Short mmCIF file of N, CA, C and O in Angstrom, two decimals:
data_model
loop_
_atom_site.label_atom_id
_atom_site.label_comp_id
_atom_site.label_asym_id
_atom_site.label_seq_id
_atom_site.Cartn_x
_atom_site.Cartn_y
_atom_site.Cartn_z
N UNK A 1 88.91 85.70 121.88
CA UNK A 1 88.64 87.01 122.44
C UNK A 1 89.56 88.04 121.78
O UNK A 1 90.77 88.03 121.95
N UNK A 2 89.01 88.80 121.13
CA UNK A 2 89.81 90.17 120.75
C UNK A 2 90.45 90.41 121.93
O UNK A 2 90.16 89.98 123.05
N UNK A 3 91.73 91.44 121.42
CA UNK A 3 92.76 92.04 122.24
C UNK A 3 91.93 93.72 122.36
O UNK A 3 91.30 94.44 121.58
N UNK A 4 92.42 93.81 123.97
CA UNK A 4 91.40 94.89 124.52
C UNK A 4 91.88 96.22 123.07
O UNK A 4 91.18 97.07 122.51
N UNK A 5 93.29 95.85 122.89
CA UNK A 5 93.57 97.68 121.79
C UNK A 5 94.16 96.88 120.72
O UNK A 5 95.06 96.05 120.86
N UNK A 6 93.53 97.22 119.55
CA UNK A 6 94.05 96.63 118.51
C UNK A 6 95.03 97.64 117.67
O UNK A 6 95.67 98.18 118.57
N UNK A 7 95.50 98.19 116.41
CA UNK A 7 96.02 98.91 115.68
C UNK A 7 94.87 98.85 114.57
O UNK A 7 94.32 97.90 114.02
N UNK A 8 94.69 100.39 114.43
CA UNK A 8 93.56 100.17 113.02
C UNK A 8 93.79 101.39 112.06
O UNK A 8 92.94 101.49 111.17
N UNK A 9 94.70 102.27 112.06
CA UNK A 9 95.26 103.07 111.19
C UNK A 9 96.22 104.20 111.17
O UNK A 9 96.19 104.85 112.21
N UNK A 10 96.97 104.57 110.38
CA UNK A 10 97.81 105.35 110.36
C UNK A 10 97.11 106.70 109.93
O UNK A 10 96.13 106.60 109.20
N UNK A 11 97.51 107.90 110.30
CA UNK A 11 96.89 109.11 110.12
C UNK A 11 98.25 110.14 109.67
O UNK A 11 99.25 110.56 110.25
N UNK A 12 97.59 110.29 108.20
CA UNK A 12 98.88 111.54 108.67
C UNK A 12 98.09 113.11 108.12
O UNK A 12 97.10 113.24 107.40
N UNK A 13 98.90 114.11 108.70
CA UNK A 13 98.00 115.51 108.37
C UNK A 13 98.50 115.98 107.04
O UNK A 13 99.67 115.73 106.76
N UNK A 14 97.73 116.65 106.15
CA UNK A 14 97.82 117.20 105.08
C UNK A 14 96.76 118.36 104.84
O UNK A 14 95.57 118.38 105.15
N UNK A 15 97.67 119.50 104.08
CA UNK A 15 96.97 120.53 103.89
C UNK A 15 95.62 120.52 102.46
O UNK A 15 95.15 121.46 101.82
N UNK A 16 95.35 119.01 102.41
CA UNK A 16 94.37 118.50 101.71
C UNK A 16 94.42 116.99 101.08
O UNK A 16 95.01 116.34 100.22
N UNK A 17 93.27 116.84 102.21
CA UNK A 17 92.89 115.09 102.84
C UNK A 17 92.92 114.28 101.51
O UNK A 17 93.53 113.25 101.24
N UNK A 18 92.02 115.09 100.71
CA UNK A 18 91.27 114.49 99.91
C UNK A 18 92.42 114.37 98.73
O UNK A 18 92.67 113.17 98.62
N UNK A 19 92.93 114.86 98.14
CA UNK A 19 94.27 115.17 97.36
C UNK A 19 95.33 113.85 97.27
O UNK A 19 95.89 113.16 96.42
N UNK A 20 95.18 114.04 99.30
CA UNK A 20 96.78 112.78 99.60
C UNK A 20 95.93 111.39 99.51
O UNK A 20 96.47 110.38 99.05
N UNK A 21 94.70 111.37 99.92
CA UNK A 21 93.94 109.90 99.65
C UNK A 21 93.75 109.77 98.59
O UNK A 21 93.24 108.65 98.51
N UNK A 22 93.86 110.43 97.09
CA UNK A 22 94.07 109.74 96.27
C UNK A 22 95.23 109.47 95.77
O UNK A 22 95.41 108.46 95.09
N UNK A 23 96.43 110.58 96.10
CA UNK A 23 97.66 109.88 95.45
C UNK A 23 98.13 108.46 96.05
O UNK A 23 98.81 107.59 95.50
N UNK A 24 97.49 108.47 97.54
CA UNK A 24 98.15 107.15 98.08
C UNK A 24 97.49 106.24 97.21
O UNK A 24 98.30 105.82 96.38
N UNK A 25 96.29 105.73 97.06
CA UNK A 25 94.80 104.87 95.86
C UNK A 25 95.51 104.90 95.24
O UNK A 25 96.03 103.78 95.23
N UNK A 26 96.10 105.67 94.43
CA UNK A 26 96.67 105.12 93.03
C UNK A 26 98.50 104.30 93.05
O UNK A 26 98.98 103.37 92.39
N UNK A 27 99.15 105.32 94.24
CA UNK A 27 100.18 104.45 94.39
C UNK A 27 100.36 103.21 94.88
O UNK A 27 101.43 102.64 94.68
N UNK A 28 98.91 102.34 95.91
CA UNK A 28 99.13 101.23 96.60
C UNK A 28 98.09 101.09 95.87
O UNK A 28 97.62 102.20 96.12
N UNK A 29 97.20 100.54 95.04
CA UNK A 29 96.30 100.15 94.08
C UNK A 29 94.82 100.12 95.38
O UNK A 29 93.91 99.32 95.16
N UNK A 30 94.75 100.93 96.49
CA UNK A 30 94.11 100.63 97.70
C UNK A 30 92.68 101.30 97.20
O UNK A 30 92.84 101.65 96.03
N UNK A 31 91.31 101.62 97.67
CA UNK A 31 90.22 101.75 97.43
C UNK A 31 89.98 103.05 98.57
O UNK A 31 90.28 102.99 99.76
N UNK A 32 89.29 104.31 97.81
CA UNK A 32 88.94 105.16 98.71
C UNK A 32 87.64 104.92 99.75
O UNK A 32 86.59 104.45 99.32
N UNK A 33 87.79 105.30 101.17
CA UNK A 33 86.90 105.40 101.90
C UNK A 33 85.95 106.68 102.20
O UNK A 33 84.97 106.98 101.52
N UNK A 34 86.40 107.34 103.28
CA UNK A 34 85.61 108.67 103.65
C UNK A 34 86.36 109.44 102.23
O UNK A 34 87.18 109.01 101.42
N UNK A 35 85.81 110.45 102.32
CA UNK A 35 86.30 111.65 101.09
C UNK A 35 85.29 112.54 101.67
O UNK A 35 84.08 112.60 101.48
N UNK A 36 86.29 113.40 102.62
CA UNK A 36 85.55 114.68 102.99
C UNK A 36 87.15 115.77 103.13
O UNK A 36 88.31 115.45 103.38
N UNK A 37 86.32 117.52 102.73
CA UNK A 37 87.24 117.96 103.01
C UNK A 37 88.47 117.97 104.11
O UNK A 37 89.67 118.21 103.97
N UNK A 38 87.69 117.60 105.29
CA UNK A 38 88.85 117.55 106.66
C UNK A 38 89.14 116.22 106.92
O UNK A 38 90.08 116.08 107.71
N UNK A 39 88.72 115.36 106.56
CA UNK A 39 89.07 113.94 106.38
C UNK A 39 89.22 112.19 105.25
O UNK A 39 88.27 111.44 105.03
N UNK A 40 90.13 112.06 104.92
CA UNK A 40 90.13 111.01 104.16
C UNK A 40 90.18 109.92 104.26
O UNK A 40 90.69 109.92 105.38
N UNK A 41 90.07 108.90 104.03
CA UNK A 41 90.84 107.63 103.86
C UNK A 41 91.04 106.61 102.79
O UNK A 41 90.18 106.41 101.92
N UNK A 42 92.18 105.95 102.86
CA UNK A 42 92.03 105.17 101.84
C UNK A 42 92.03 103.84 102.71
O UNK A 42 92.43 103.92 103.87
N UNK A 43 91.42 102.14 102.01
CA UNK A 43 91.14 101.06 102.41
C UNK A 43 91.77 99.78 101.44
O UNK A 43 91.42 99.49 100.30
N UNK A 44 92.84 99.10 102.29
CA UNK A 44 93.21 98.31 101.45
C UNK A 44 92.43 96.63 101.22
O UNK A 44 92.20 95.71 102.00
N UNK A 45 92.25 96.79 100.07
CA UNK A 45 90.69 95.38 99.41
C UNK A 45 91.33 94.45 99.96
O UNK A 45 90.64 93.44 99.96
N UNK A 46 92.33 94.30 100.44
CA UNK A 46 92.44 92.75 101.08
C UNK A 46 91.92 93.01 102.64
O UNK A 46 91.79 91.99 103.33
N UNK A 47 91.64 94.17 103.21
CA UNK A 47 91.40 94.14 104.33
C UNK A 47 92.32 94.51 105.18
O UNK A 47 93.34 94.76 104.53
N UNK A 48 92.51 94.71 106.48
CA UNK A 48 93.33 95.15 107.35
C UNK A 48 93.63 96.31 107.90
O UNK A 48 92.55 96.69 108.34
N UNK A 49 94.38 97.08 108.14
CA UNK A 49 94.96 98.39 108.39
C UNK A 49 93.83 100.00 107.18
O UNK A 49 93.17 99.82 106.15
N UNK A 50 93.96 100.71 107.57
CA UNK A 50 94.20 101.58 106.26
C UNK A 50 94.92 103.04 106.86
O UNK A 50 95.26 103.41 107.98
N UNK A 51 94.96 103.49 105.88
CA UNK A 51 95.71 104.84 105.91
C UNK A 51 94.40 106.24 105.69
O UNK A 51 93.63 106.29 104.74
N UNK A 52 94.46 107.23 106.82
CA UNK A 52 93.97 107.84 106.70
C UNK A 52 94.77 109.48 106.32
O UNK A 52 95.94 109.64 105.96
N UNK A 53 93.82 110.44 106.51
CA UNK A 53 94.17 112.10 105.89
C UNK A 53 93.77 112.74 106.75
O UNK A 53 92.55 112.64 106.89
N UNK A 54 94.36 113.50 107.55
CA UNK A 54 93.29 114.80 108.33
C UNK A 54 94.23 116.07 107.74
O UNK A 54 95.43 116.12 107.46
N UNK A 55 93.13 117.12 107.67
CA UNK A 55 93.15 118.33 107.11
C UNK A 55 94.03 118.97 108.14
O UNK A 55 93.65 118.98 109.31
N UNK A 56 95.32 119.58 107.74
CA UNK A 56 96.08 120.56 108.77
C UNK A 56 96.28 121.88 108.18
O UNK A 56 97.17 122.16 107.38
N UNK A 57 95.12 122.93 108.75
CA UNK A 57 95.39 124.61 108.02
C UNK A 57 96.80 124.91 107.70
O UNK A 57 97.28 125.23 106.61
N UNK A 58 97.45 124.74 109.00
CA UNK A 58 98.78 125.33 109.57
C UNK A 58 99.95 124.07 109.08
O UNK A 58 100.89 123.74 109.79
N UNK A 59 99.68 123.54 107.88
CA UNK A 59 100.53 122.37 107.68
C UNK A 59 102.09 122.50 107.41
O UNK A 59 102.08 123.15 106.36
N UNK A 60 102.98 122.35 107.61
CA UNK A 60 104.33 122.94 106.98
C UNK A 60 105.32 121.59 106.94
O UNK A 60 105.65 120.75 107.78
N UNK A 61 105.54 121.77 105.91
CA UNK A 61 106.31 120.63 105.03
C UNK A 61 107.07 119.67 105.82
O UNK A 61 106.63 120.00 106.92
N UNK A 62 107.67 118.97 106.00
CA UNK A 62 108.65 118.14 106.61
C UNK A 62 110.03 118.58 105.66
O UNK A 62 110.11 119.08 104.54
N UNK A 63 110.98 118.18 106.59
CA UNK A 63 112.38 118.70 105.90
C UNK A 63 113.40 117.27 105.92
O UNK A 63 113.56 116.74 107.03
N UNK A 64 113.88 116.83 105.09
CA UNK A 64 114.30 115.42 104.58
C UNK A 64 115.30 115.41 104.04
O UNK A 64 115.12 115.53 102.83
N UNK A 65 116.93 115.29 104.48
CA UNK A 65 117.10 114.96 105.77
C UNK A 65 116.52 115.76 106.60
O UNK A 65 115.69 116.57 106.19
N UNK A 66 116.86 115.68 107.94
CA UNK A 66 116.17 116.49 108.76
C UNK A 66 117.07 117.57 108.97
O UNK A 66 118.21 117.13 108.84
N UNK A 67 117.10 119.01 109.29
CA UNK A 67 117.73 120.48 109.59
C UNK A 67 117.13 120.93 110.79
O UNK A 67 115.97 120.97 111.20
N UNK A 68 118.31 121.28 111.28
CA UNK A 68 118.06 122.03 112.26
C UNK A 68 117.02 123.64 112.36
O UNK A 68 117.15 124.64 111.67
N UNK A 69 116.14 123.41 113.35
CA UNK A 69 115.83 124.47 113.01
C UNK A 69 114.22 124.57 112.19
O UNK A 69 113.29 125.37 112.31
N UNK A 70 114.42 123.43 111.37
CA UNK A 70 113.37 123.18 110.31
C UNK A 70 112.13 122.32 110.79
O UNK A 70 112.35 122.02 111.97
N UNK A 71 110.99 121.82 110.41
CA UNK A 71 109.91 121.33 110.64
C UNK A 71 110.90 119.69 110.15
O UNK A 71 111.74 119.54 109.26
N UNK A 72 110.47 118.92 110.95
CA UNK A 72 111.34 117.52 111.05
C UNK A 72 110.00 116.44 110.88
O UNK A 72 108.96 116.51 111.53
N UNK A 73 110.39 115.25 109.62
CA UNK A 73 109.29 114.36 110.12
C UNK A 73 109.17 113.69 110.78
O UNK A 73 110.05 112.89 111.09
N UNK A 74 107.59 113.76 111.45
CA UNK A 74 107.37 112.71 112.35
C UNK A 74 107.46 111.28 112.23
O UNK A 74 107.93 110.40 112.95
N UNK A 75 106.86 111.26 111.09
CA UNK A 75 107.01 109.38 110.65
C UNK A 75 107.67 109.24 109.14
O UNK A 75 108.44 110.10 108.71
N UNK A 76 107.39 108.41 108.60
CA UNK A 76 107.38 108.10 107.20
C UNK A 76 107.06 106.43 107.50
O UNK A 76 107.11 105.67 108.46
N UNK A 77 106.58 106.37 105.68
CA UNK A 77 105.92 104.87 105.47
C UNK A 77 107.10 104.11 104.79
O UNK A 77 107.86 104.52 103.92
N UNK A 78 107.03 102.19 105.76
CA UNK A 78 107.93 102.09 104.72
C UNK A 78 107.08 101.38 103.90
O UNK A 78 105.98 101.16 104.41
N UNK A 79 107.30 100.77 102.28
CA UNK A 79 106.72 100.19 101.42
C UNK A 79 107.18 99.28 100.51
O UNK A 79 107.79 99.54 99.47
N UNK A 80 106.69 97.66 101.15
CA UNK A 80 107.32 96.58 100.70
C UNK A 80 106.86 96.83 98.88
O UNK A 80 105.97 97.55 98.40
N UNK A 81 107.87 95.92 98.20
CA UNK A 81 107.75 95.93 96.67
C UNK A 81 108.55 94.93 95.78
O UNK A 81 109.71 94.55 95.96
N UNK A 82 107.63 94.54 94.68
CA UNK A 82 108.36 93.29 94.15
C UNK A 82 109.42 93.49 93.36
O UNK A 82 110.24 92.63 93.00
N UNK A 83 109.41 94.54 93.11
CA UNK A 83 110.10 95.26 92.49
C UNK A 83 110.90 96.84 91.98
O UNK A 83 110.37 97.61 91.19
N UNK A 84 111.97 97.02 92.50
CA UNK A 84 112.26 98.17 93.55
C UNK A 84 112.29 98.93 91.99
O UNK A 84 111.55 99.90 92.09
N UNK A 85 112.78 98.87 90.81
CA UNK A 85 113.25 99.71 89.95
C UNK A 85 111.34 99.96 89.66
O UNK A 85 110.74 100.94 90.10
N UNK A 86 110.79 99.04 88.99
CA UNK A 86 109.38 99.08 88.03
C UNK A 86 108.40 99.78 89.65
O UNK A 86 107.26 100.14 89.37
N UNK A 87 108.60 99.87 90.37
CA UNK A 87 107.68 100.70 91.68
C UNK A 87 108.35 102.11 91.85
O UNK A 87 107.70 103.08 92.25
N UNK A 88 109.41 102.15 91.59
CA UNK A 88 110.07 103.86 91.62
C UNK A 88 109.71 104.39 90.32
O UNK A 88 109.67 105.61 90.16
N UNK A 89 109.46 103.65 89.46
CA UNK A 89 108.67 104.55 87.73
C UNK A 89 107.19 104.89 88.39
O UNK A 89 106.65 106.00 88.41
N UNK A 90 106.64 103.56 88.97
CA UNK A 90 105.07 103.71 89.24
C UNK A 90 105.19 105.27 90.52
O UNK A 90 104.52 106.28 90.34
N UNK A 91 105.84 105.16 91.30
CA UNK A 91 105.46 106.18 92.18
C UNK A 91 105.52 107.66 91.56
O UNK A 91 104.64 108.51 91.69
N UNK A 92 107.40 107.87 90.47
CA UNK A 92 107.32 108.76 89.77
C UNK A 92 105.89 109.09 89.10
O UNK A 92 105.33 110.14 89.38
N UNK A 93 105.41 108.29 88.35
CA UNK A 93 104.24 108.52 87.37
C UNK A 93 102.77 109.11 88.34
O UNK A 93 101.99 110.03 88.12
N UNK A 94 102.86 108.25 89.31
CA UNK A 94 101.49 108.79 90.40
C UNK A 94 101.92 110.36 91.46
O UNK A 94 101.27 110.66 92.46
N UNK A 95 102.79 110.94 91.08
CA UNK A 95 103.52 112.19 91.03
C UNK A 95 104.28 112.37 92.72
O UNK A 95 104.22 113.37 93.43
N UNK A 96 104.89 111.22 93.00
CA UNK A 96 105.93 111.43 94.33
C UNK A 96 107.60 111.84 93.44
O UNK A 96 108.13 111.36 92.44
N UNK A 97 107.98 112.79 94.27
CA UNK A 97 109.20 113.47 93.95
C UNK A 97 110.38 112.37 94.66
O UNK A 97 110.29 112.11 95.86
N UNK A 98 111.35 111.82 93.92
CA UNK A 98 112.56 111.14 94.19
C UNK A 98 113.30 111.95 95.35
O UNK A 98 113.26 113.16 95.13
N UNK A 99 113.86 111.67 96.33
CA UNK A 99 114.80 112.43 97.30
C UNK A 99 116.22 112.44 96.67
O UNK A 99 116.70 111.45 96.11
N UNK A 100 116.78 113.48 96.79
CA UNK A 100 118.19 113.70 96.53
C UNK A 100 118.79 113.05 97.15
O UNK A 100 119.76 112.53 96.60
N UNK A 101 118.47 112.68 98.97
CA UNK A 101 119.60 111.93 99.76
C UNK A 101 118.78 110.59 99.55
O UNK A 101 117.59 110.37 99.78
N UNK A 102 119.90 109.66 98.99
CA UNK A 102 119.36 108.35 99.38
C UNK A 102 120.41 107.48 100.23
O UNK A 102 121.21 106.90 99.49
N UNK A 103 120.64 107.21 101.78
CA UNK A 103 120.99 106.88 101.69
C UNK A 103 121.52 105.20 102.00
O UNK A 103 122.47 104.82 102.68
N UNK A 104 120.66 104.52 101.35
CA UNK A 104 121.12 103.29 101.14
C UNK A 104 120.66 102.59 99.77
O UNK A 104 119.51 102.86 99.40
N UNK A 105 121.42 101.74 98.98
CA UNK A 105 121.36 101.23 98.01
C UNK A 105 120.32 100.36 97.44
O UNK A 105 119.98 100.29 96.26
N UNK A 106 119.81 99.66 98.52
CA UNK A 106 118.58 99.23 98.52
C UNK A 106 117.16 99.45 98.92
O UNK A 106 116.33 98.55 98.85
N UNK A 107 116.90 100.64 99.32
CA UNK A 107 116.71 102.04 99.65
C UNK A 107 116.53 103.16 98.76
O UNK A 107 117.32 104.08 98.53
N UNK A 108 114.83 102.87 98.04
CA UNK A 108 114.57 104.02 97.20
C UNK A 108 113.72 105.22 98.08
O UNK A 108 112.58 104.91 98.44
N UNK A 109 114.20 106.54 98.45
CA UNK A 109 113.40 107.20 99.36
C UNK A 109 112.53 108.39 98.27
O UNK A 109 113.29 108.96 97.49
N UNK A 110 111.23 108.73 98.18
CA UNK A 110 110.42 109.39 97.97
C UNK A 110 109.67 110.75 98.41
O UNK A 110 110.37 111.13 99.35
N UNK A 111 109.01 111.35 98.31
CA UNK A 111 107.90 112.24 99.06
C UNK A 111 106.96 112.52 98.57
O UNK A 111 106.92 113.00 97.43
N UNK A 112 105.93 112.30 99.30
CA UNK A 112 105.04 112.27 98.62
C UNK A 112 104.19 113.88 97.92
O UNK A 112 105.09 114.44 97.28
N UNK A 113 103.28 114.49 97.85
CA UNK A 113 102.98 115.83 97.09
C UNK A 113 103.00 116.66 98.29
O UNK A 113 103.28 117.86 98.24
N UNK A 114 102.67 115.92 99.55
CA UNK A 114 102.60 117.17 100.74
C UNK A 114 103.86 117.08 101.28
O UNK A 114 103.98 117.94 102.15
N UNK A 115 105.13 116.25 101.11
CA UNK A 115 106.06 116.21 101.52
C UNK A 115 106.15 115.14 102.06
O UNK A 115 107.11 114.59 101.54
N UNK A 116 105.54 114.24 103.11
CA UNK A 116 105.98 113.15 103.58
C UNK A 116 106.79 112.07 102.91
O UNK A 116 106.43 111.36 101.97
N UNK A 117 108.25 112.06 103.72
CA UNK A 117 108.84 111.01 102.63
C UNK A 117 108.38 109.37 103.07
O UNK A 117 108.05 109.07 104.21
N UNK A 118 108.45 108.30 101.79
CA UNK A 118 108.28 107.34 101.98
C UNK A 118 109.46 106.56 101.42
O UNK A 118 110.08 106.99 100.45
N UNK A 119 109.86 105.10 102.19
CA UNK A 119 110.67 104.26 101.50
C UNK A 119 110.12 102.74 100.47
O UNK A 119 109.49 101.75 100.87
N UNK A 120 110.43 102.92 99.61
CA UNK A 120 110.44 101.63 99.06
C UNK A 120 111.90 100.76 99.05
O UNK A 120 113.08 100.96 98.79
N UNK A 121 110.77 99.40 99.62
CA UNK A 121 111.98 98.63 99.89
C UNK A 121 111.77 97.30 99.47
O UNK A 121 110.64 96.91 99.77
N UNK A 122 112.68 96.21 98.70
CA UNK A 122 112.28 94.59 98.40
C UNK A 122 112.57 93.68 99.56
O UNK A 122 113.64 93.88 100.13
N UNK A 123 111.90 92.82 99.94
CA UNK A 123 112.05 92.20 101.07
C UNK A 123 113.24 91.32 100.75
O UNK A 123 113.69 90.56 101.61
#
């Protein structure tokens, strides 16, 4: 018997759906789903979870660390990897900006083009 509430995706807002569902596709090698202006998603081929996009007019950046005062993020992704140096070239190249604060050593932190930061991390 299925469980009455399952988990079936992460949503995050961007001031263009379609934009952040593909930088995520190319950074997690994942397969696009919907592709509409106010909504995206991307679908990962092994199945499971996926990550979606909703369109936010009024979107305003996240601030990383967080400031007082400032728009603060709500979440961030973390992102297992076999390899922490050769996945921080790949993310550079699929165009996520490196964070100035990093702070832990094993602990590469990112953002992605709308700002959301993400971590890559080796298990």
């Amino acid at each position: 018997m299925a469980p009455l509430i399952q988990y079936h995706a992460t949503v995050l807002g961007s001031p263009d759906p379609q934009s952040a569902a593909r930088f995520y596709a190319n950074l997690l090698g994942w397969e696009l789903g919907d592709d509409e202006r106010e909504w995206a998603t991307i679908l990962d081929p092994a199945g499971g979870s996926q990550l979606s996009f909703q369109l936010e007019e009024d979107f305003e950046r996240p601030v990383w660390p967080e400031k007082p005062g400032q728009q603060q993020m709500m979440m961030h992704l973390d992102l297992l990897v076999t390899d922490l140096a050769k996945a921080a070239e790949h993310a550079a190249e699929c165009g996520a900006e490196r964070a100035a604060h990093q702070p832990q050593d094993d602990v590469i932190v990112f953002f992605d083009p709308d700002g959301h930061p993400f971590c890559l991390f080796e298990n």
